Amino acid sequence: MEAVMVYDNYTTNEKIIHGWGFSCLLDGHILFDAGEDGEKLLENLDSLNIDLEDISKIVISHDHWDHQGGLWALLEKRPGITVYSCPGFTQEFKDKVKDLNGNLIELENLTEISTGIYSTGEVIGTYDGDPISEQILLCNTEKGMSVVTGCAHPGIISVVDKAIDLFPDKSLNTLMGGFHLSKRSEKEVEDVYGKLKAYGFKNYGGTHCTGDFAKQFNTFEIAAGSRIEL
Ligand SMILES: [Zn+2]
Ligand SMILES: [Zn+2]
């Protein structure tokens, strides 16, 4: 299963625009998050030869501007498309999806979105002292389970624990996405990676809000334009 990075703080080349946020296309048709800006998102989809009609469903990890900002431009081009959120997203977000004729589905529990691609359902983290609702995608292939996170506000270790709870028999393949470690000290980041290594992931690809120090632990290049085999 291929993951194509559509939107990220970093880019692989000058033809793919970078911007604050995260978006990734899984298995050629599931769009996970939409970045900050719709125009940039649409331009990158075009540069990556991804036809808007190829996108079957959109999953938004959490209701932050750098993950849902690009959604509105996409909904105008694809009215009726299914958008997965969680019950704890803001009413403003839910109303806007419905106003733009999106088919909003709120996931509370583990749900198979497409063959081998699961949403964890709602996981509550904290942001600026307030609770924030987030869902994480789990991709199960013959290589094992890969965990794809938007921001990991519940904490990257808690996110991985949740994934293992849901699929205790799966071996772990790749951990990728936003790990939200950019504001943590070097010592804290080293501790987190010590714990992550003990879980036995084969590959690490932290990006977006992961932070430059933590990115040095990556085992592959990840930025807008990257293609990753899960
Ligand atoms: Zn966030
Ligand atoms: Zn973010």
XYZ file of C-alpha atoms and ligand atoms in Angstrom:
232
model
C 0.000 0.000 0.000
C 1.409 3.361 -1.031
C 1.287 6.579 0.993
C 1.855 9.758 -1.043
C 2.673 12.889 0.929
C 0.576 15.683 -0.558
C 1.101 18.519 1.943
C 3.781 19.069 4.527
C 5.970 21.694 6.209
C 8.843 20.242 4.163
C 9.054 19.410 0.466
C 11.066 17.039 -1.724
C 11.424 19.413 -4.672
C 10.528 22.883 -5.958
C 7.554 21.620 -7.981
C 5.710 20.526 -4.838
C 4.724 23.460 -2.629
C 5.353 23.229 1.094
C 3.125 24.840 3.678
C 2.275 24.413 7.325
C 0.129 21.321 7.689
C -0.218 17.699 6.741
C -1.999 15.684 4.051
C -1.327 12.236 2.731
C -3.060 10.006 0.149
C -3.302 6.356 1.178
C -3.755 3.466 -1.250
C -4.474 5.910 -4.091
C -7.881 7.022 -2.836
C -8.135 7.841 0.897
C -7.063 11.419 1.644
C -5.916 11.845 5.243
C -5.997 15.543 6.220
C -5.994 18.496 3.850
C -3.203 20.865 4.939
C -3.652 24.541 5.697
C -4.494 25.998 2.301
C -6.898 24.730 -0.375
C -5.137 26.357 -3.304
C -1.792 24.779 -2.385
C -3.484 21.428 -1.742
C -5.174 21.393 -5.163
C -1.945 22.461 -6.853
C 0.041 19.697 -5.179
C -2.599 17.070 -6.017
C -2.316 18.187 -9.640
C 1.518 18.152 -9.592
C 1.423 14.632 -8.148
C -0.987 13.516 -10.914
C -3.730 12.726 -8.419
C -7.122 13.196 -10.059
C -9.716 14.657 -7.668
C -12.122 11.948 -8.860
C -9.681 9.315 -7.575
C -10.265 10.465 -3.984
C -13.061 8.292 -2.584
C -13.117 9.481 1.039
C -11.507 12.151 3.198
C -10.469 11.596 6.804
C -9.657 14.620 8.981
C -7.416 13.769 11.933
C -8.447 16.697 14.101
C -10.112 20.060 13.897
C -7.053 22.295 13.543
C -6.573 24.781 10.707
C -3.374 23.129 9.443
C -5.232 19.820 8.899
C -8.687 20.908 7.724
C -7.953 24.283 6.033
C -7.612 22.729 2.574
C -10.820 20.722 2.934
C -13.157 23.535 1.900
C -11.669 24.030 -1.556
C -11.763 20.268 -2.086
C -15.419 20.006 -1.016
C -16.362 22.682 -3.528
C -14.866 20.476 -6.266
C -16.214 17.206 -4.854
C -19.654 17.844 -3.270
C -21.199 14.733 -1.743
C -17.871 13.143 -0.820
C -17.675 11.381 2.551
C -15.712 13.204 5.267
C -14.836 11.307 8.450
C -14.527 13.339 11.645
C -15.045 12.506 15.330
C -17.854 13.513 17.723
C -15.586 15.983 19.570
C -14.874 18.183 16.514
C -16.340 21.709 16.738
C -19.925 22.361 15.658
C -18.506 25.003 13.323
C -16.501 22.327 11.469
C -19.468 19.948 11.250
C -21.825 22.674 9.984
C -19.327 23.825 7.370
C -18.896 20.296 5.964
C -22.691 19.941 5.719
C -23.099 23.437 4.209
C -20.642 22.448 1.467
C -22.652 19.243 0.880
C -20.088 16.895 2.361
C -21.366 13.572 3.696
C -20.180 13.904 7.307
C -19.614 10.713 9.303
C -18.469 11.021 12.931
C -16.387 8.081 14.120
C -16.305 7.194 17.777
C -14.788 3.712 17.616
C -12.473 1.586 15.465
C -13.795 1.625 11.873
C -12.501 0.081 8.638
C -12.547 2.996 6.156
C -11.306 0.924 3.227
C -9.702 -2.508 2.881
C -6.854 -2.607 5.418
C -7.216 1.077 6.412
C -8.731 1.711 9.837
C -9.522 4.788 11.873
C -8.834 4.332 15.567
C -11.993 6.329 16.223
C -11.880 9.202 18.668
C -8.837 9.564 20.919
C -8.792 12.555 23.262
C -5.578 14.547 23.644
C -4.829 17.997 25.004
C -3.920 21.202 23.220
C -3.176 24.424 25.128
C -4.765 22.858 28.202
C -8.037 22.019 26.426
C -9.185 18.583 25.269
C -8.832 17.894 21.551
C -10.453 15.049 19.652
C -8.220 13.181 17.163
C -8.335 10.050 15.019
C -5.300 8.149 13.766
C -5.140 5.845 10.731
C -3.826 2.290 10.929
C -2.807 0.568 7.690
C -2.589 -3.205 7.852
C -0.647 -4.889 5.060
C 1.413 -8.081 4.763
C 4.341 -6.020 6.140
C 2.492 -5.386 9.407
C 0.647 -2.428 10.888
C 1.642 1.133 10.002
C 0.452 4.051 12.103
C -0.197 7.387 10.349
C -0.756 10.403 12.599
C -1.827 13.967 11.807
C -0.462 15.702 14.916
C -0.556 13.048 17.681
C -1.871 15.513 20.276
C -2.668 12.624 22.676
C 1.139 11.993 22.643
C 2.895 9.763 20.129
C 3.453 7.025 22.743
C -0.258 7.010 23.690
C -1.151 6.856 20.003
C 1.068 3.804 19.499
C -0.341 2.178 22.671
C -3.859 2.696 21.306
C -2.910 1.107 17.962
C -1.401 -1.922 19.724
C -4.504 -2.225 21.946
C -6.689 -2.364 18.852
C -4.504 -4.873 16.943
C -2.418 -6.713 19.553
C -1.418 -9.515 17.156
C -0.037 -7.304 14.367
C 3.691 -6.716 13.974
C 4.659 -3.044 13.610
C 5.901 -1.692 10.299
C 6.049 2.107 9.822
C 5.244 5.036 12.103
C 4.761 8.253 10.126
C 3.187 11.708 10.219
C 3.135 14.472 12.809
C 4.577 13.381 16.162
C 4.174 16.798 17.829
C 7.639 16.884 19.381
C 8.813 20.281 18.087
C 8.401 22.028 21.451
C 9.914 19.240 23.552
C 13.488 19.290 24.878
C 16.177 17.151 23.207
C 16.241 14.912 26.291
C 12.462 14.401 26.135
C 12.644 13.603 22.421
C 15.446 11.076 23.016
C 13.326 9.410 25.716
C 10.352 9.192 23.356
C 12.481 7.527 20.644
C 13.954 5.156 23.206
C 10.416 4.013 23.987
C 9.399 3.885 20.322
C 12.414 1.708 19.438
C 11.397 -0.759 22.158
C 8.059 -1.216 20.365
C 9.937 -2.536 17.317
C 8.777 -0.371 14.411
C 10.831 -1.050 11.283
C 10.619 2.520 9.905
C 10.146 6.005 11.321
C 9.037 9.042 9.355
C 8.196 11.971 11.592
C 7.359 15.226 9.819
C 5.051 18.297 10.014
C 5.044 19.167 13.770
C 7.671 16.527 14.665
C 10.480 19.101 14.869
C 13.929 19.253 13.291
C 15.697 17.555 16.192
C 13.310 14.578 16.172
C 13.449 14.307 12.364
C 17.047 13.088 12.622
C 15.688 9.773 13.946
C 13.813 9.187 10.669
C 14.740 6.091 8.692
C 13.424 7.445 5.367
C 12.887 10.834 3.723
C 9.443 12.261 4.335
C 8.181 15.584 2.920
C 5.534 16.726 0.434
C 6.057 14.605 -2.694
C 7.427 11.531 -0.868
C 6.059 8.109 -1.821
C 6.238 5.562 0.973
C 5.460 1.854 0.657
C 3.590 0.642 3.747
Zn -2.979 20.095 15.773
Zn -0.622 20.062 13.044
